[in-house]
Amino acid sequence: MPSYIKAISAQQRLDSRGNPTVQVVLESDKGTFRSLVPSGASTGAHEAVELRDGDKSVYGGKGVTKAVGNVNNVIGPALIEKKFDLAKDLGKIDQFMRDLDGTPNKAKLGANAILGVSMAASRAGAAAQGVPLYEFLRKEAGVDANAPYVLPVPFFNVLNGGVHSGNTMAFQEIMLAPTGATSFAEALQFGAEAYHTLKTVISQKFGGPATGIGDEGGFAPPITKPEEAFDLLGEAVSQAGRTGKFQYAMDPASSEFFDSAKGTYDTGFKDKSPNVHSSQQMQNLYKSLVAKYPIALLEDPFAEDDWASWTAFTAATVGADTTIGGRPPPELVGDDLLVTNVERVKEAAEKKACNSMLLKINQIGTITEAIAAANLAFSYGWSVFVSHRSGETTDDFVADITVALNTGHLKSGAPARGERIAKYNRLMDIEDELKAAGKKSIYAGEHFSHPVKTVKQV
Ligand code: PGA
Ligand code: ZN
């Protein structure tokens, strides 16, 4: 029996920063399915368009009533009329919305409107098949049914800088990854314990007021240099008694401090005391950090259109048969560079610019396109790193897509704040559920980049 859309509506709701976002409610014969759309702050220039009202007198121009109206008046009625079968037509539903929009970047209807429907339709599709969302998405992605299920390493963003906090640290995210845990639940435990220890370390060093947090739940102490950040992590991990159980990661989100006219990076941008670096100086800085600390992943070290720097750094690190500080070079993840877009992924592969794709569902605006970008990245032998946005909601969709695609790692902020924890809690539910069903599942651990291939080789 096909399962049809009976009704679709959208509403304006708030995200974790108190800004408006789109909620979609979709009804089918199987029930009511909801979604809430996330929103970035360090948004890539090549992302699909998030439609905002622009009326400065209401929510500072950030209202989404136009996007909401597009779901209620345009997308909803047109989709209902098409009688798509939710059990098998997600690809057709997404393509239909793209055609209805008609622009290359979803500027007419809004990626926030389209994505909300795509997410809710995925949930309705899973219900139509009578399977969990991760199972539905796994089939959509064409993942080998015999592959084990992979629970990801959570990359906890425990120190927030850049445009996500008010301190003077230029680099946006400093992350702790419990690669030495043996299950997802244990990874959460290690992460939460280290997070609390980090709070004590910060409090002892800088005083209680320095333990305030940024947009993604990480602390934002008065530090400036990345070395200060990694030294704090080292102390926290050691005091928590987990030396060797964690690796580190960073996302400088460097498009935020790139001067495209000069080709330089200003790490003093936050307090307007210029500290300008050439591309070569940035490359040297990253190499020295990677040599000194166990950094396993480096995201957006260079700006979204600074292709030459990406290519040069890739050639010198992951592209060379080399170790840095006695360890393999860190995974090089393209976020603003790739924007979950197959065209950008293709270009990056041609230019040998990175070896990993960040997956953010709202950068591209439909679930099928996000899956297609991930599959293309995998086809190049790259890894895929799933991500929340800095403006989030309690919607936990990205937890399911992470398991569906066996990506082996995701980032959803610190182990704190409801909108971050929603994803981590959902992953613990999935881990329990798979165990109870007797399905083969593994925690990605040290093999977070290519967990399944590694397992098959064993
Ligand atoms: P954003 O930050 O959601 O503000 O873009 C996340 C990131 O840069 O990875
Ligand atoms: Zn990023």
Coordinates of C-alpha atoms and ligand atoms in Angstrom, one line a residue:
M1 CA 0.0 0.0 0.0
P2 CA 1.5 3.3 -1.0
S3 CA 1.7 6.0 1.7
Y4 CA 0.7 9.5 0.6
I5 CA 1.1 13.0 2.0
K6 CA -2.2 14.1 3.5
A7 CA -1.2 17.5 4.8
I8 CA 1.9 19.7 5.1
S9 CA 2.1 22.9 7.2
A10 CA 5.0 25.0 8.4
Q11 CA 5.4 27.4 11.3
Q12 CA 8.0 29.9 12.5
R13 CA 9.8 28.6 15.6
L14 CA 13.1 29.6 17.4
D15 CA 16.5 28.0 17.2
S16 CA 19.1 27.7 20.0
R17 CA 20.3 31.3 19.5
G18 CA 16.8 32.7 19.8
N19 CA 16.5 33.3 16.0
P20 CA 13.5 32.2 14.0
T21 CA 13.6 29.0 12.1
V22 CA 11.3 26.8 10.0
Q23 CA 9.3 23.9 11.5
V24 CA 7.5 21.5 9.1
V25 CA 4.6 19.2 10.1
L26 CA 3.8 16.5 7.6
E27 CA 0.8 14.1 7.9
S28 CA 0.4 10.8 6.2
D29 CA -1.7 7.7 6.9
K30 CA 1.2 6.6 9.3
G31 CA 1.1 9.6 11.5
T32 CA 2.4 13.1 12.0
F33 CA 6.1 13.9 11.3
R34 CA 7.9 17.0 12.2
S35 CA 11.2 18.7 11.5
L36 CA 13.1 21.8 12.6
V37 CA 15.7 23.4 10.4
P38 CA 19.2 24.4 11.7
S39 CA 21.1 27.6 10.8
G40 CA 24.8 28.5 10.7
A41 CA 26.7 31.6 11.8
S42 CA 30.0 31.1 9.9
T43 CA 28.0 30.4 6.8
G44 CA 29.8 29.5 3.5
A45 CA 29.3 31.8 0.6
H46 CA 28.4 28.9 -1.7
E47 CA 25.7 27.4 0.6
A48 CA 22.1 27.2 -0.6
V49 CA 20.1 30.2 0.3
E50 CA 18.4 30.5 3.7
L51 CA 15.4 32.7 3.1
R52 CA 15.1 35.4 5.7
D53 CA 12.4 38.1 5.7
G54 CA 14.8 41.0 6.0
D55 CA 12.3 43.3 7.9
K56 CA 14.7 44.8 10.4
S57 CA 11.8 45.8 12.7
V58 CA 10.9 42.1 13.4
Y59 CA 13.5 39.7 14.8
G60 CA 16.2 42.0 13.4
G61 CA 15.3 40.9 9.9
K62 CA 15.8 37.2 10.7
G63 CA 12.1 36.2 10.4
V64 CA 11.3 33.2 8.2
T65 CA 7.6 33.9 7.5
K66 CA 8.3 34.0 3.7
A67 CA 9.9 30.5 3.9
V68 CA 7.0 29.3 6.0
G69 CA 4.6 30.8 3.5
N70 CA 6.4 29.0 0.7
V71 CA 5.8 25.6 2.4
N72 CA 2.2 26.4 3.2
N73 CA 1.2 27.9 -0.1
V74 CA 3.5 26.6 -2.7
I75 CA 5.4 23.4 -1.8
G76 CA 2.7 21.7 0.3
P77 CA -0.2 21.9 -2.1
A78 CA 1.9 21.0 -5.1
L79 CA 3.4 17.9 -3.4
I80 CA 0.0 16.7 -2.1
E81 CA -1.3 16.8 -5.7
K82 CA 1.6 14.7 -7.1
K83 CA 0.7 11.7 -4.9
F84 CA 4.2 10.6 -4.3
D85 CA 4.7 7.4 -2.4
L86 CA 6.5 8.3 0.8
A87 CA 7.9 4.8 1.1
K88 CA 10.0 5.0 -2.0
D89 CA 9.8 8.5 -3.5
L90 CA 12.1 10.7 -1.4
G91 CA 14.4 11.3 -4.4
K92 CA 11.4 12.3 -6.6
I93 CA 10.0 14.5 -3.8
D94 CA 13.3 16.3 -3.4
Q95 CA 13.8 16.7 -7.2
F96 CA 10.2 18.0 -7.5
M97 CA 11.0 20.7 -5.0
R98 CA 14.2 21.6 -6.7
D99 CA 12.3 22.0 -10.0
L100 CA 9.6 24.0 -8.3
D101 CA 12.2 26.4 -7.0
G102 CA 14.0 26.5 -10.3
T103 CA 17.2 28.3 -9.1
P104 CA 20.6 26.6 -8.7
N105 CA 20.8 27.6 -5.0
K106 CA 17.2 27.4 -3.8
A107 CA 17.0 31.1 -3.6
K108 CA 13.3 31.4 -4.6
L109 CA 11.6 29.1 -2.1
G110 CA 14.4 29.0 0.4
A111 CA 16.7 26.0 1.3
N112 CA 15.2 26.3 4.9
A113 CA 11.7 25.7 3.5
I114 CA 12.7 22.9 1.2
L115 CA 14.9 21.1 3.7
G116 CA 12.2 21.1 6.4
V117 CA 9.9 19.2 4.0
S118 CA 12.7 16.9 2.9
M119 CA 13.5 16.0 6.5
A120 CA 9.8 15.4 7.5
A121 CA 9.3 13.4 4.3
S122 CA 12.2 11.2 5.2
R123 CA 10.7 10.5 8.6
A124 CA 7.3 9.7 7.0
G125 CA 9.1 7.5 4.5
A126 CA 10.7 5.5 7.4
A127 CA 7.3 5.1 9.0
A128 CA 5.8 4.0 5.6
Q129 CA 8.4 1.3 5.5
G130 CA 8.0 0.5 9.2
V131 CA 11.8 1.0 9.9
P132 CA 13.8 3.5 11.9
L133 CA 15.0 6.7 10.1
Y134 CA 18.6 5.5 10.0
E135 CA 17.5 2.3 8.2
F136 CA 15.4 4.2 5.7
L137 CA 18.3 6.6 4.9
R138 CA 20.8 3.7 4.7
K139 CA 18.7 2.2 2.0
E140 CA 18.3 5.5 0.2
A141 CA 22.1 5.8 0.2
G142 CA 22.5 2.3 -1.2
V143 CA 24.7 1.1 1.7
D144 CA 25.6 -2.6 1.6
A145 CA 22.9 -4.3 3.7
N146 CA 25.6 -6.7 5.0
A147 CA 27.9 -3.9 6.3
P148 CA 27.9 -3.5 10.1
Y149 CA 26.3 -0.4 11.6
V150 CA 28.9 2.1 12.7
L151 CA 28.4 4.3 15.8
P152 CA 30.4 7.4 15.3
V153 CA 33.2 9.0 17.3
P154 CA 31.6 12.2 18.7
F155 CA 33.9 15.2 18.2
F156 CA 33.0 17.5 21.2
N157 CA 33.5 21.2 20.5
V158 CA 34.6 22.0 24.1
L159 CA 36.3 25.4 23.4
N160 CA 34.3 27.9 21.3
G161 CA 36.0 30.9 19.6
G162 CA 35.6 32.6 16.2
V163 CA 32.1 34.0 15.6
H164 CA 30.6 31.5 18.1
S165 CA 31.8 33.3 21.2
G166 CA 32.9 36.6 22.7
N167 CA 36.5 35.8 23.5
T168 CA 39.5 36.7 21.4
M169 CA 40.3 33.2 20.1
A170 CA 40.3 33.4 16.3
F171 CA 39.9 29.7 15.8
Q172 CA 36.2 28.8 16.0
E173 CA 36.2 25.2 17.3
I174 CA 38.6 23.1 19.4
M175 CA 37.4 19.6 19.7
L176 CA 37.9 16.5 21.9
A177 CA 37.4 13.1 20.2
P178 CA 37.2 10.0 22.5
T179 CA 38.7 7.6 19.9
G180 CA 39.9 5.3 22.8
A181 CA 36.4 4.5 24.0
T182 CA 34.9 1.1 23.3
S183 CA 31.3 2.1 22.7
F184 CA 29.3 5.3 21.9
A185 CA 27.9 5.4 25.4
E186 CA 31.4 5.2 26.9
A187 CA 32.6 7.9 24.4
L188 CA 29.8 10.1 25.8
Q189 CA 30.9 9.4 29.4
F190 CA 34.6 10.1 28.6
G191 CA 33.6 13.3 26.9
A192 CA 31.2 14.6 29.6
E193 CA 33.8 13.8 32.3
A194 CA 36.6 15.6 30.4
Y195 CA 34.2 18.5 29.8
H196 CA 33.5 18.9 33.5
T197 CA 37.2 18.6 34.3
L198 CA 38.0 21.3 31.7
K199 CA 35.5 23.6 33.5
T200 CA 37.5 23.1 36.7
V201 CA 40.8 23.7 35.0
I202 CA 39.5 26.9 33.4
S203 CA 38.0 28.1 36.6
Q204 CA 41.3 27.6 38.5
K205 CA 43.2 29.4 35.8
F206 CA 40.9 32.2 34.9
G207 CA 38.3 32.4 37.6
G208 CA 34.6 31.3 37.7
P209 CA 33.3 34.0 35.3
A210 CA 35.6 32.5 32.5
T211 CA 33.5 29.3 32.5
G212 CA 30.7 30.8 30.4
I213 CA 29.9 29.0 27.2
G214 CA 29.6 29.8 23.5
D215 CA 27.0 28.9 20.9
E216 CA 27.9 25.2 20.7
G217 CA 28.2 24.6 24.5
G218 CA 32.0 24.8 24.7
F219 CA 33.8 27.1 27.1
A220 CA 35.0 30.5 25.9
P221 CA 37.9 31.4 28.3
P222 CA 40.0 34.5 27.7
I223 CA 42.6 32.9 25.5
T224 CA 43.8 33.9 22.1
K225 CA 46.3 31.3 20.7
P226 CA 45.5 27.8 19.6
E227 CA 48.4 26.5 21.8
E228 CA 46.6 27.8 24.9
A229 CA 43.5 25.9 23.8
F230 CA 45.3 22.6 23.3
D231 CA 47.2 23.0 26.5
L232 CA 43.9 23.3 28.4
L233 CA 42.6 20.2 26.7
G234 CA 45.8 18.3 27.7
E235 CA 45.3 19.3 31.3
A236 CA 41.7 18.3 31.3
V237 CA 42.3 15.0 29.7
S238 CA 45.1 14.2 32.1
Q239 CA 43.2 15.3 35.2
A240 CA 40.2 13.3 34.1
G241 CA 42.5 10.2 34.0
R242 CA 42.0 9.6 30.3
T243 CA 45.4 10.2 28.8
G244 CA 45.6 8.5 25.4
K245 CA 41.9 8.0 25.1
F246 CA 41.3 11.3 23.2
Q247 CA 42.5 12.9 20.0
Y248 CA 42.0 16.5 19.2
A249 CA 40.5 18.4 16.3
M250 CA 40.1 22.0 15.2
D251 CA 38.0 24.1 12.9
P252 CA 39.5 27.5 12.5
A253 CA 36.6 28.4 10.1
S254 CA 39.2 30.5 8.4
S255 CA 36.9 32.0 5.8
E256 CA 35.8 34.3 8.6
F257 CA 39.3 36.0 8.8
F258 CA 40.5 35.8 5.2
D259 CA 41.3 38.9 3.2
S260 CA 40.6 37.7 -0.4
A261 CA 42.1 40.9 -1.9
K262 CA 45.4 40.3 -0.2
G263 CA 45.3 36.5 0.2
T264 CA 46.1 36.8 3.9
Y265 CA 44.6 35.6 7.2
D266 CA 44.1 37.9 10.2
T267 CA 44.0 35.9 13.5
G268 CA 43.6 39.2 15.4
F269 CA 40.2 39.9 13.8
K270 CA 38.2 39.4 17.0
D271 CA 39.6 42.3 19.0
K272 CA 40.7 44.3 15.9
S273 CA 44.4 44.1 16.7
P274 CA 45.6 42.8 13.3
N275 CA 47.8 39.7 13.3
V276 CA 48.2 39.0 9.6
H277 CA 49.6 35.8 8.2
S278 CA 50.4 34.7 4.7
S279 CA 49.1 31.4 3.5
Q280 CA 52.6 29.9 4.0
Q281 CA 52.6 31.1 7.6
M282 CA 49.3 29.6 8.2
Q283 CA 50.5 26.3 6.8
N284 CA 53.5 26.4 9.0
L285 CA 51.3 27.2 12.0
Y286 CA 49.1 24.2 11.4
K287 CA 52.0 21.9 10.9
S288 CA 53.6 23.0 14.1
L289 CA 50.3 22.4 16.0
V290 CA 49.9 19.0 14.5
A291 CA 53.5 18.1 15.4
K292 CA 53.0 19.1 19.0
Y293 CA 49.5 17.9 19.7
P294 CA 47.5 14.7 18.8
I295 CA 45.3 16.5 16.2
A296 CA 43.5 14.0 14.1
L297 CA 41.3 16.3 12.1
L298 CA 41.6 19.8 10.7
E299 CA 38.6 21.5 9.1
D300 CA 38.6 24.6 7.0
P301 CA 42.2 25.6 7.6
F302 CA 41.9 27.8 4.5
A303 CA 39.2 30.0 3.1
E304 CA 36.4 28.7 0.9
D305 CA 37.9 30.0 -2.4
D306 CA 41.6 29.9 -1.5
W307 CA 42.1 26.7 -3.6
A308 CA 45.8 27.2 -4.0
S309 CA 46.4 27.0 -0.3
W310 CA 44.2 23.9 0.1
T311 CA 46.0 22.1 -2.7
A312 CA 49.5 23.0 -1.4
F313 CA 48.7 21.9 2.1
T314 CA 47.1 18.7 1.0
A315 CA 50.1 17.9 -1.1
A316 CA 52.5 18.6 1.8
T317 CA 50.4 16.5 4.4
V318 CA 47.8 13.9 3.5
G319 CA 49.1 13.8 -0.1
A320 CA 52.6 13.0 0.9
D321 CA 53.8 9.7 2.3
T322 CA 54.8 11.3 5.6
T323 CA 54.1 11.5 9.3
I324 CA 54.0 14.7 11.4
G325 CA 55.1 14.4 15.0
G326 CA 55.2 10.7 14.5
R327 CA 51.6 10.4 13.6
P328 CA 49.7 10.3 10.3
P329 CA 48.7 13.8 9.1
P330 CA 45.2 14.9 10.2
E331 CA 42.2 14.4 8.0
L332 CA 41.6 17.6 6.0
V333 CA 37.9 18.4 6.0
G334 CA 36.2 20.8 3.6
D335 CA 33.2 22.7 5.1
D336 CA 32.8 26.1 3.6
L337 CA 35.0 24.8 0.8
L338 CA 32.6 22.1 -0.3
V339 CA 29.2 23.1 1.2
T340 CA 27.9 19.5 0.8
N341 CA 27.6 20.2 -2.9
V342 CA 28.5 17.6 -5.6
E343 CA 29.9 20.3 -7.9
R344 CA 32.2 21.7 -5.2
V345 CA 33.2 18.1 -4.2
K346 CA 34.1 17.3 -7.8
E347 CA 36.2 20.5 -8.1
A348 CA 38.0 19.8 -4.9
A349 CA 38.8 16.2 -6.1
E350 CA 40.2 17.6 -9.4
K351 CA 42.3 20.1 -7.5
K352 CA 43.3 17.5 -4.8
A353 CA 42.3 20.1 -2.3
C354 CA 41.2 17.9 0.7
N355 CA 40.4 14.3 1.7
S356 CA 37.2 14.6 3.7
M357 CA 33.8 16.3 3.3
L358 CA 31.8 17.9 6.0
L359 CA 28.1 17.1 5.7
K360 CA 25.6 19.8 6.7
I361 CA 22.1 19.1 5.5
N362 CA 21.1 22.7 5.3
Q363 CA 24.1 23.7 3.2
I364 CA 22.5 22.0 0.2
G365 CA 18.8 21.8 1.2
T366 CA 17.6 18.3 0.5
I367 CA 18.4 15.0 2.1
T368 CA 19.0 13.2 -1.3
E369 CA 21.5 15.8 -2.4
A370 CA 23.3 15.6 0.9
I371 CA 23.5 11.8 0.5
A372 CA 24.7 12.1 -3.1
A373 CA 27.5 14.5 -2.0
A374 CA 28.5 12.0 0.7
N375 CA 28.5 9.1 -1.8
L376 CA 30.6 11.1 -4.3
A377 CA 33.1 11.9 -1.5
F378 CA 33.3 8.2 -0.6
S379 CA 33.9 7.3 -4.2
Y380 CA 37.1 9.4 -4.1
G381 CA 38.3 7.5 -1.1
W382 CA 37.5 10.4 1.2
S383 CA 35.8 10.3 4.6
V384 CA 32.6 12.1 5.5
F385 CA 32.2 14.0 8.8
V386 CA 28.6 14.9 9.7
S387 CA 27.8 18.2 11.4
H388 CA 25.2 20.1 13.2
R389 CA 25.0 23.9 12.8
S390 CA 25.8 26.5 15.5
G391 CA 22.2 27.5 15.4
E392 CA 20.4 24.3 16.3
T393 CA 17.2 22.9 17.6
T394 CA 16.3 19.7 19.4
D395 CA 15.7 18.0 16.0
D396 CA 18.1 15.0 16.0
F397 CA 18.0 14.1 12.3
V398 CA 21.8 14.3 11.8
A399 CA 22.3 11.4 14.3
D400 CA 20.4 9.1 12.0
I401 CA 22.1 10.2 8.8
T402 CA 25.5 9.6 10.5
V403 CA 24.6 6.0 11.3
A404 CA 22.9 5.5 7.9
L405 CA 26.0 6.5 6.0
N406 CA 28.5 4.8 8.3
T407 CA 30.5 8.0 8.4
G408 CA 32.3 7.1 11.6
H409 CA 32.3 10.6 13.1
L410 CA 30.1 13.5 13.7
K411 CA 30.3 16.8 15.5
S412 CA 27.4 18.1 17.5
G413 CA 29.0 20.6 19.9
A414 CA 29.9 20.1 23.6
P415 CA 28.3 17.4 25.7
A416 CA 26.0 20.2 27.1
R417 CA 23.0 22.2 26.0
G418 CA 19.8 20.4 25.0
E419 CA 20.1 21.0 21.3
R420 CA 23.6 19.4 21.2
I421 CA 22.7 16.6 23.5
A422 CA 19.6 15.7 21.5
K423 CA 21.9 14.2 18.8
Y424 CA 24.2 12.4 21.3
N425 CA 21.2 11.0 23.2
R426 CA 19.6 9.8 19.9
L427 CA 22.9 8.0 19.1
M428 CA 22.8 6.2 22.4
D429 CA 19.3 5.1 21.7
I430 CA 20.4 3.8 18.3
E431 CA 23.3 1.9 19.9
D432 CA 20.9 0.3 22.4
E433 CA 18.4 -0.5 19.7
L434 CA 20.9 -2.2 17.4
K435 CA 22.2 -4.2 20.3
A436 CA 18.7 -5.3 21.4
A437 CA 17.9 -6.3 17.8
G438 CA 21.1 -8.4 17.6
K439 CA 22.4 -6.4 14.6
K440 CA 26.1 -6.1 14.2
S441 CA 27.4 -2.7 15.2
I442 CA 30.8 -1.2 16.0
Y443 CA 32.1 1.9 17.6
A444 CA 34.3 3.6 15.0
G445 CA 37.1 4.5 17.6
E446 CA 40.5 5.0 16.0
H447 CA 39.1 4.1 12.6
F448 CA 36.7 7.0 12.5
S449 CA 37.8 8.0 9.0
H450 CA 37.1 4.8 7.2
P451 CA 35.4 2.5 9.7
V452 CA 33.7 0.0 7.4
K453 CA 36.6 -0.5 5.0
T454 CA 38.8 -1.1 8.0
V455 CA 36.4 -3.7 9.4
K456 CA 36.2 -5.5 6.0
Q457 CA 39.9 -5.6 5.7
V458 CA 40.3 -7.3 9.2
Ligands
PGA1 P1 28.3 27.3 11.6 O1 29.6 26.6 12.3 O2 27.1 26.3 11.8 O3 28.1 28.6 12.3 O4 28.6 27.5 10.2 C1 29.9 25.3 12.1 C2 31.2 25.1 11.3 O5 31.8 26.0 10.8 O6 31.5 23.9 11.2
ZN2 ZN 33.3 24.4 9.8

